[in-house]
Coordinates of C-alpha atoms in Angstrom, one line a residue:
R1 CA 98.7 97.3 99.3
Q2 CA 97.4 95.5 102.4
K3 CA 100.8 94.0 103.0
Q4 CA 102.4 97.4 103.0
S5 CA 99.7 99.2 105.1
W6 CA 102.1 99.4 108.0
K7 CA 104.7 101.4 106.1
P8 CA 103.0 104.8 106.1
P9 CA 102.6 104.9 109.9
R10 CA 106.2 103.8 110.2
R11 CA 107.3 106.6 107.9
I12 CA 105.3 109.1 109.9
V13 CA 107.0 108.0 113.1
R14 CA 110.4 108.4 111.4
I15 CA 109.5 111.9 110.3
A16 CA 108.4 112.8 113.8
A17 CA 111.6 111.3 115.3
Q18 CA 113.8 113.2 112.8
R19 CA 112.1 116.5 113.5
V20 CA 112.0 116.1 117.3
L21 CA 115.6 114.9 117.4
E22 CA 117.1 117.8 115.5
P23 CA 120.6 118.6 116.9
S24 CA 119.6 122.1 118.1
A25 CA 116.5 120.8 119.9
V26 CA 118.3 117.9 121.4
A27 CA 121.0 120.3 122.7
V28 CA 118.5 122.6 124.4
L29 CA 116.6 119.6 125.9
G30 CA 119.8 118.1 127.1
M31 CA 120.9 121.4 128.8
S32 CA 117.5 121.8 130.4
A33 CA 117.4 118.2 131.8
S34 CA 121.1 118.5 132.9
L35 CA 120.3 121.7 134.8
V36 CA 117.3 120.1 136.6
L37 CA 119.4 117.0 137.4
G38 CA 122.3 119.1 138.7
I39 CA 120.1 121.1 141.0
G40 CA 118.5 117.8 142.3
A41 CA 122.0 116.4 143.0
A42 CA 122.8 119.5 145.0
E43 CA 119.6 119.0 147.1
A44 CA 120.5 115.3 147.7
L45 CA 123.9 116.3 148.9
L46 CA 122.4 118.7 151.4
L47 CA 120.1 115.9 152.7
V48 CA 122.8 113.2 153.2
D49 CA 124.4 113.0 156.6
P50 CA 128.1 113.9 156.3
I51 CA 129.1 110.9 158.5
H52 CA 128.4 108.6 155.6
W53 CA 131.0 110.1 153.4
S54 CA 133.6 108.0 155.2
P55 CA 133.7 104.2 154.4
S56 CA 134.0 103.4 158.2
I57 CA 134.2 105.1 161.6
M58 CA 135.8 104.1 164.9
V59 CA 133.4 103.3 167.8
G60 CA 134.2 102.2 171.3
D61 CA 134.5 103.1 175.0
G62 CA 137.7 104.0 176.8
D63 CA 140.6 102.1 175.5
T64 CA 138.6 99.8 173.3
W65 CA 137.8 101.0 169.8
Q66 CA 136.8 99.2 166.7
S67 CA 136.2 100.1 163.0
V68 CA 132.5 99.8 162.0
S69 CA 131.4 100.3 158.3
V70 CA 128.5 102.6 157.5
Y71 CA 127.0 103.9 154.3
G72 CA 130.0 104.9 152.1
T73 CA 130.6 107.1 149.1
A74 CA 129.2 104.6 146.7
D75 CA 125.9 104.4 148.6
V76 CA 125.7 108.2 148.7
A77 CA 126.4 108.4 145.0
K78 CA 123.6 106.0 144.3
F79 CA 121.2 108.0 146.4
V80 CA 122.1 111.3 144.7
A81 CA 121.6 109.8 141.3
R82 CA 118.2 108.3 142.2
Y83 CA 117.1 111.4 144.0
S84 CA 117.9 113.6 140.9
L85 CA 116.1 111.3 138.5
E86 CA 113.0 111.0 140.8
Q87 CA 112.7 114.8 140.8
L88 CA 113.0 115.3 137.0
L89 CA 109.3 115.0 136.0
P90 CA 107.7 116.2 139.3
S91 CA 109.8 119.4 138.9
T92 CA 107.8 120.3 135.8
V93 CA 104.7 120.7 138.0
W94 CA 106.5 122.3 140.9
S95 CA 106.4 119.1 143.0
T96 CA 109.1 117.3 145.0
Q97 CA 109.5 113.6 145.9
D98 CA 110.3 113.1 149.6
G99 CA 114.0 112.2 150.2
N100 CA 113.2 109.9 153.1
L101 CA 110.8 107.9 150.9
I102 CA 113.5 107.6 148.2
A103 CA 116.1 106.4 150.8
A104 CA 113.6 103.9 152.2
A105 CA 112.9 102.6 148.7
M106 CA 116.6 102.0 148.2
G107 CA 116.9 100.1 151.5
Y108 CA 119.0 102.8 153.2
G109 CA 116.7 103.3 156.1
G110 CA 115.2 106.6 157.2
G111 CA 114.1 106.1 160.8
D112 CA 114.5 108.3 163.8
A113 CA 117.7 106.8 165.1
A114 CA 120.3 109.4 166.4
T115 CA 123.2 110.3 164.2
I116 CA 126.6 109.1 165.4
T117 CA 128.8 111.9 166.8
N118 CA 132.1 110.9 168.3
A119 CA 131.3 107.7 170.2
G120 CA 128.7 105.1 170.6
D121 CA 128.2 101.5 170.1
A122 CA 128.3 99.6 166.8
A123 CA 124.6 99.0 166.9
T124 CA 123.9 102.7 167.0
A125 CA 126.3 103.3 164.1
M126 CA 124.7 100.7 161.9
S127 CA 121.2 102.0 162.6
A128 CA 122.1 105.6 161.6
P129 CA 119.9 106.8 158.8
L130 CA 121.4 108.0 155.5
L131 CA 119.7 111.4 155.6
R132 CA 120.0 114.2 158.1
Q133 CA 117.4 114.6 160.8
L134 CA 117.0 118.4 160.4
D135 CA 115.7 120.5 163.3
P136 CA 114.4 123.9 162.2
T137 CA 115.0 125.3 165.6
Q138 CA 118.8 124.8 165.2
P139 CA 120.5 127.6 163.3
S140 CA 122.6 125.2 161.1
D141 CA 119.7 123.0 160.3
A142 CA 117.5 126.0 159.5
S143 CA 120.2 127.3 157.1
T144 CA 120.2 123.9 155.4
L145 CA 116.4 123.9 155.1
L146 CA 116.5 127.4 153.5
A147 CA 119.2 126.2 151.0
L148 CA 117.0 123.2 150.2
G149 CA 114.0 125.4 149.6
F150 CA 116.0 127.6 147.3
C151 CA 117.2 124.6 145.3
Q152 CA 113.7 123.3 145.0
T153 CA 112.4 126.6 143.7
L154 CA 115.3 126.9 141.2
R155 CA 114.8 123.4 140.0
S156 CA 111.1 123.8 139.5
M157 CA 111.6 127.0 137.5
A158 CA 114.2 125.4 135.3
A159 CA 111.9 122.4 134.7
G160 CA 108.7 124.4 134.3
F161 CA 110.0 126.9 131.8
M162 CA 112.8 125.2 130.0
L163 CA 112.3 121.5 130.2
L164 CA 108.6 121.5 129.9
A165 CA 108.7 123.9 127.0
Q166 CA 110.9 121.5 125.1
L167 CA 108.7 118.6 125.9
V168 CA 105.6 120.5 124.7
R169 CA 107.5 121.5 121.5
A170 CA 108.4 117.8 120.9
G171 CA 104.8 116.8 121.3
A172 CA 103.6 119.5 118.9
I173 CA 106.1 118.5 116.3
G174 CA 105.1 114.9 116.7
A175 CA 101.5 115.8 116.1
Q176 CA 102.4 117.6 112.9
A177 CA 104.2 114.6 111.4
P178 CA 101.1 113.2 109.6
S179 CA 100.5 116.5 107.9
V180 CA 104.2 116.8 107.0
Y181 CA 104.0 113.3 105.4
E182 CA 100.9 114.2 103.4
G183 CA 102.6 117.4 102.2
R184 CA 105.6 115.3 101.0
V185 CA 103.2 113.0 99.1
R186 CA 101.5 116.0 97.5
T187 CA 104.8 117.6 96.5
G188 CA 106.5 114.5 95.2
R189 CA 109.3 114.3 97.8
E190 CA 108.3 111.0 99.5
P191 CA 109.9 107.9 98.0
P192 CA 107.7 105.0 96.8
I193 CA 106.5 102.2 99.0
L194 CA 108.1 99.0 97.7
L195 CA 105.8 96.0 97.5
S196 CA 108.1 93.4 99.1
S197 CA 111.7 92.5 99.9
G198 CA 112.4 92.3 96.2
A199 CA 115.0 90.7 94.0
G200 CA 118.0 91.4 96.2
A201 CA 116.6 89.3 99.0
G202 CA 116.8 86.2 96.8
A203 CA 113.1 85.9 96.0
S204 CA 112.4 83.0 93.7
G205 CA 109.5 81.4 92.0
G206 CA 107.3 82.3 89.1
G207 CA 106.0 85.6 88.0
G208 CA 109.4 87.1 87.0
V209 CA 109.9 89.2 83.9
S210 CA 111.0 87.0 81.0
S211 CA 114.6 87.6 80.0
R212 CA 114.3 85.6 76.7
K213 CA 114.9 87.3 73.4
G214 CA 112.2 89.8 72.7
G215 CA 111.1 89.9 76.3
G216 CA 112.6 93.4 76.9
R217 CA 110.0 95.1 74.8
N218 CA 107.3 93.8 77.0
A219 CA 109.0 94.1 80.3
A220 CA 106.6 96.7 81.7
A221 CA 103.6 94.8 80.5
A222 CA 104.7 91.4 81.8
A223 CA 105.3 92.7 85.3
S224 CA 102.3 92.0 87.4
M225 CA 101.0 94.2 90.2
D226 CA 102.0 91.7 92.9
Q227 CA 105.6 91.2 91.6
P228 CA 108.4 92.9 93.6
G229 CA 110.4 95.6 92.0
L230 CA 109.9 99.1 90.7
I231 CA 109.5 100.7 87.2
V232 CA 110.8 104.2 87.2
R233 CA 109.2 106.4 84.4
F234 CA 110.3 109.9 83.5
C235 CA 107.3 111.9 82.3
G236 CA 108.6 115.4 81.9
R237 CA 106.0 118.1 82.8
E238 CA 102.9 116.0 81.9
S239 CA 101.9 112.6 80.6
N240 CA 98.7 111.3 79.0
I241 CA 99.5 107.6 79.6
I242 CA 100.7 107.4 83.2
S243 CA 97.1 107.4 84.5
T244 CA 96.4 104.2 82.5
S245 CA 99.7 102.6 83.7
L246 CA 98.9 103.3 87.4
R247 CA 95.5 101.9 87.0
R248 CA 96.8 98.7 85.4
M249 CA 100.0 98.2 87.4
G250 CA 99.5 100.1 90.6
P251 CA 102.4 101.4 92.6
R252 CA 104.9 99.3 90.7
V253 CA 105.1 102.2 88.2
F254 CA 106.6 105.3 89.8
P255 CA 106.5 108.4 87.6
I256 CA 109.0 111.3 87.8
F257 CA 107.6 114.7 87.0
E258 CA 109.1 118.2 86.5
E259 CA 107.5 120.3 89.3
P260 CA 104.0 119.1 88.4
F261 CA 102.2 121.2 91.1
G262 CA 98.5 121.3 90.2
K263 CA 98.9 119.0 87.2
V264 CA 98.8 115.6 89.0
S265 CA 96.1 116.3 91.5
H266 CA 93.9 113.7 89.8
L267 CA 96.6 111.0 90.1
I268 CA 97.0 111.8 93.9
A269 CA 93.3 111.6 94.4
Q270 CA 92.9 108.3 92.6
H271 CA 96.0 106.4 93.7
S272 CA 97.4 107.9 97.0
D273 CA 94.8 106.2 99.2
G274 CA 94.1 109.4 101.1
H275 CA 97.6 110.8 100.8
R276 CA 99.1 107.6 102.4
I277 CA 100.8 106.1 99.3
P278 CA 103.4 108.2 97.4
V279 CA 102.4 108.5 93.8
F280 CA 105.2 110.4 92.1
W281 CA 108.6 112.0 92.5
S282 CA 109.3 115.6 91.7
V283 CA 112.5 117.1 90.2
R284 CA 113.3 120.6 89.0
P285 CA 113.4 121.2 85.2
D286 CA 116.9 120.5 83.7
R287 CA 118.1 119.2 87.1
Y288 CA 118.1 115.4 86.4
G289 CA 121.8 115.2 87.0
S290 CA 121.7 117.1 90.3
S291 CA 122.4 115.1 93.5
Y292 CA 119.7 117.1 95.3
S293 CA 117.0 115.9 92.8
W294 CA 117.5 112.3 94.0
E295 CA 118.1 112.9 97.7
G296 CA 115.9 110.4 99.5
F297 CA 115.1 108.4 96.4
P298 CA 115.2 104.6 97.1
V299 CA 118.4 102.8 96.0
S300 CA 118.0 99.3 97.2
P301 CA 117.8 95.7 95.9
E302 CA 114.0 95.9 96.4
C303 CA 113.7 98.3 93.5
L304 CA 115.1 95.7 91.0
V305 CA 112.9 93.4 89.0
R306 CA 113.8 89.8 89.0
T307 CA 113.5 87.8 85.8
S308 CA 112.5 84.3 85.3
T309 CA 116.2 83.3 84.9
G310 CA 117.2 84.9 88.2
K311 CA 118.7 88.1 86.9
N312 CA 118.0 91.5 88.4
I313 CA 117.0 94.4 86.2
L314 CA 116.7 98.1 86.8
I315 CA 113.8 99.3 84.6
L316 CA 114.0 102.9 83.5
E317 CA 111.4 104.4 81.1
A318 CA 111.0 107.8 79.5
D319 CA 107.6 109.0 78.3
A320 CA 108.6 111.7 75.8
T321 CA 105.1 112.1 74.2
N322 CA 103.7 115.6 74.0
A323 CA 100.8 116.0 76.4
N324 CA 99.6 119.2 74.6
D325 CA 100.0 117.5 71.2
P326 CA 98.3 114.1 71.4
L327 CA 98.7 113.3 67.7
A328 CA 102.4 114.0 68.0
L329 CA 102.6 114.9 64.3
G330 CA 105.2 117.7 64.8
D331 CA 108.9 117.1 64.5
Q332 CA 109.9 119.0 67.7
A333 CA 109.9 117.8 71.3
L334 CA 107.5 119.9 73.4
D335 CA 108.2 118.2 76.7
L336 CA 110.8 115.6 77.8
T337 CA 113.8 115.4 75.4
L338 CA 116.2 112.6 74.9
D339 CA 118.9 114.7 76.5
D340 CA 117.0 114.9 79.7
A341 CA 116.0 111.3 79.6
S342 CA 119.6 110.2 78.9
Q343 CA 120.9 112.3 81.8
A344 CA 118.4 110.9 84.2
F345 CA 119.1 107.3 83.1
R346 CA 122.9 107.8 83.7
R347 CA 122.3 109.4 87.0
L348 CA 120.1 106.7 88.5
E349 CA 122.3 103.9 87.0
E350 CA 125.3 105.5 88.7
L351 CA 123.5 105.8 92.0
Y352 CA 122.5 102.1 91.9
A353 CA 126.0 101.0 90.7
N354 CA 127.7 102.9 93.5
K355 CA 125.5 101.4 96.2
L356 CA 124.7 97.9 95.0
G357 CA 127.6 97.2 92.6
S358 CA 127.4 97.3 88.8
K359 CA 127.6 93.5 88.6
R360 CA 124.5 92.9 90.7
F361 CA 122.0 94.2 88.1
R362 CA 121.5 95.1 84.5
T363 CA 119.7 98.2 83.2
L364 CA 116.8 98.2 80.8
K365 CA 116.2 101.7 79.3
V366 CA 113.0 102.3 77.3
H367 CA 112.2 105.5 75.5
L368 CA 108.7 106.3 74.1
G369 CA 108.5 109.2 71.7
N370 CA 108.5 110.5 68.2
T371 CA 111.2 108.6 66.3
L372 CA 111.2 111.2 63.5
E373 CA 111.8 114.1 65.9
V374 CA 114.4 116.3 64.3
E375 CA 117.4 117.8 66.2
T376 CA 120.4 119.8 65.1
S377 CA 123.9 119.0 66.2
G378 CA 126.5 121.6 67.2
G379 CA 128.0 121.4 63.8
G380 CA 124.7 122.3 62.1
H381 CA 123.7 118.8 61.0
S382 CA 120.1 117.6 61.3
Y383 CA 119.2 114.2 62.5
T384 CA 116.2 112.3 63.8
L385 CA 115.8 110.6 67.1
R386 CA 115.9 107.2 65.5
H387 CA 119.3 108.0 64.0
R388 CA 120.7 109.2 67.3
V389 CA 119.6 106.1 69.2
K390 CA 120.9 103.9 66.5
Y391 CA 124.4 105.2 66.7
S392 CA 124.7 106.5 70.4
K393 CA 123.0 103.5 72.0
E394 CA 121.5 105.7 74.8
V395 CA 118.5 103.5 75.2
D396 CA 117.9 99.8 74.8
V397 CA 114.3 100.0 73.5
L398 CA 112.9 102.8 71.3
I399 CA 109.1 102.9 70.9
D400 CA 107.6 105.1 68.2
S401 CA 104.6 106.9 69.9
R402 CA 103.2 107.9 66.5
A403 CA 103.0 104.3 65.2
P404 CA 99.5 103.5 66.7
I405 CA 98.1 106.9 65.6
L406 CA 99.6 106.6 62.1
G407 CA 98.3 103.1 61.8
E408 CA 94.7 104.2 62.5
I409 CA 95.0 107.1 60.0
L410 CA 96.3 104.7 57.3
R411 CA 93.4 102.3 58.0
W412 CA 91.0 105.2 57.7
C413 CA 92.6 106.3 54.4
D414 CA 92.4 102.8 53.0
R415 CA 88.7 102.6 53.9
V416 CA 87.6 106.0 52.5
T417 CA 89.6 105.5 49.2
A418 CA 88.5 101.9 48.6
G419 CA 86.7 101.0 45.3
R420 CA 84.9 103.7 43.4
Q421 CA 85.5 106.2 46.1
S422 CA 89.2 106.4 45.1
V423 CA 90.3 109.5 43.2
L424 CA 93.8 109.6 41.8
S425 CA 95.9 112.7 41.4
T426 CA 96.6 113.6 37.8
T427 CA 100.1 114.8 38.7
S428 CA 101.4 112.3 41.3
G429 CA 99.2 109.3 40.8
R430 CA 98.5 109.1 44.5
K431 CA 95.0 108.6 46.1
I432 CA 93.5 111.9 47.1
V433 CA 92.2 112.3 50.6
L434 CA 90.4 115.3 52.0
F435 CA 91.4 116.2 55.6
Q436 CA 89.9 119.2 57.4
T437 CA 91.6 120.6 60.5
S438 CA 92.2 124.0 62.0
S439 CA 95.9 123.2 62.7
R440 CA 98.2 124.2 59.9
Q441 CA 101.0 122.2 61.5
Y442 CA 98.9 119.0 61.7
F443 CA 97.9 119.4 58.1
L444 CA 101.4 119.9 56.7
S445 CA 103.0 117.2 58.9
L446 CA 100.3 114.6 58.0
Q447 CA 100.4 115.6 54.3
L448 CA 104.2 114.9 54.2
L449 CA 103.8 111.6 56.1
L450 CA 101.0 110.3 53.8
E451 CA 103.0 110.9 50.7
D452 CA 105.2 107.9 51.6
Y453 CA 102.1 105.7 51.8
G454 CA 100.6 106.7 48.4
Y455 CA 98.1 109.3 49.6
E456 CA 97.9 113.0 48.6
L457 CA 96.2 115.1 51.3
H458 CA 94.0 118.1 50.4
D459 CA 91.9 120.6 52.4
P460 CA 88.2 120.0 51.6
L461 CA 87.9 123.7 50.9
D462 CA 90.5 123.5 48.2
W463 CA 88.1 121.6 45.9
H464 CA 85.3 124.0 46.5
V465 CA 87.3 127.2 46.1
L466 CA 89.9 126.2 43.5
S467 CA 87.6 126.7 40.5
E468 CA 86.3 130.0 41.8
L469 CA 89.8 131.3 42.3
S470 CA 90.9 130.3 38.8
V471 CA 87.9 132.1 37.1
G472 CA 88.4 135.5 38.7
E473 CA 87.7 137.7 41.6
E474 CA 84.4 137.4 43.5
T475 CA 82.3 140.4 44.4
M476 CA 81.4 140.6 48.0
P477 CA 79.3 143.2 50.0
S478 CA 81.1 146.2 51.4
Q479 CA 80.9 147.3 55.0
D480 CA 78.1 149.9 54.2
G481 CA 75.9 147.2 52.6
G482 CA 77.0 148.0 49.0
T483 CA 78.8 145.8 46.5
G484 CA 81.8 148.0 45.7
G485 CA 84.4 145.7 47.3
K486 CA 86.5 143.1 45.4
S487 CA 88.1 140.2 47.2
R488 CA 89.7 136.8 46.4
S489 CA 89.3 135.7 50.1
L490 CA 87.8 132.4 51.1
L491 CA 85.2 134.2 53.1
G492 CA 84.0 136.2 50.1
I493 CA 83.7 133.1 48.0
L494 CA 81.8 131.2 50.7
N495 CA 79.4 134.1 51.2
A496 CA 78.7 134.4 47.5
D497 CA 78.1 130.7 47.3
D498 CA 75.7 130.9 50.2
K499 CA 73.7 133.6 48.4
R500 CA 73.4 131.5 45.2
S501 CA 72.2 128.4 47.1
P502 CA 68.4 127.9 47.1
T503 CA 66.5 128.5 50.4

């Protein structure tokens, strides 16, 4: 992270530049500056002595005349351009740079020598100043001075109200760039910060992901926090495991959420370094194939993970676990589906292939979800996720998210039914296990699963109530305190049992 600390400020500067240099803003600023420069050029032309518009003049006495060069058109053009530029910023505060000072700085003189009229000597011609020596007592010079004053006023108004307004606007937009960047980080529209130049730059050395047989399943785990490359993980609406992945692997794992506003605030607080480091990318639901969803997403060689054999891999993962169903015992997807994940995989793979070339990398697609998830085809046929992946080859690695949970449940069943504690069912011969839960779906799903492993699941209340239900109806108090009501409900049996128990 320290190596990449310069990237957030650079992105903020880029955001400011993009907002300031919008075409409409640039057009208005250009028009304002052009107007100020044009008025300044008109002022400069009024100040220049007309004698210098000719490249040379004839001077002499009597029958002897000779051609003497004075300031020509090129010199006048240089002065006009310099004068206009010198007046650009001072005009915003109703100020004017002195023309004689500008001419002297350019080496064109500005003394009090007389202007050549019709005759004179060569020395007088060469010492003629570039600018007019205006006398306010002369009618023509007074008119010129009035025109100069009008131009200066018009120039100052244009600069003060138009040019200065655009400059102030540009400064205000630039000052808002950090907050705009933070907003993009919070809403998931800022691309990830890549750790280094990555695989495409020809990085070599140890630390690459192993490409040997069996290494694909551990690709994400083998990638260290300091290794270049990016692991893109699609998480649907929510994910229970992304927090652990970010803590272990840092910004190398970049999750994709479906409009997670308010659901990933804890991830931003823990991993964004004060809204400086992008933590996730946001897409609209069911819009994984839209080009707008991936506008601005990084597609570069730096995103590829380099293996120990020198190959480049684009790692794409899908977390299809149900955040609202941690046990994942149901047979229906509640969040990210394989259809969404497959669409996202193809879209990103296509973007990278179009820009980098399909021969420069290989794609590793990993799917974590319920392998027994049931779907129905258009023809009405039911199939599981495992069957679909087996025949469609939409992912390279399929990880059963229920395997660790089911393994712990089986170990618990084996422990509680060991030795004398084991009770066999008289009908099926399976070991009987009592499991109490308030979820009917959990109970039925787990009951069906455990049958394949030699266990028969029962509700603990079944053993307490079964004999009571087989004997007959239980009398329970009525609402008015009497005993006239009859009921076979569980509540009535438990109330009656509670009355028979000693105090």
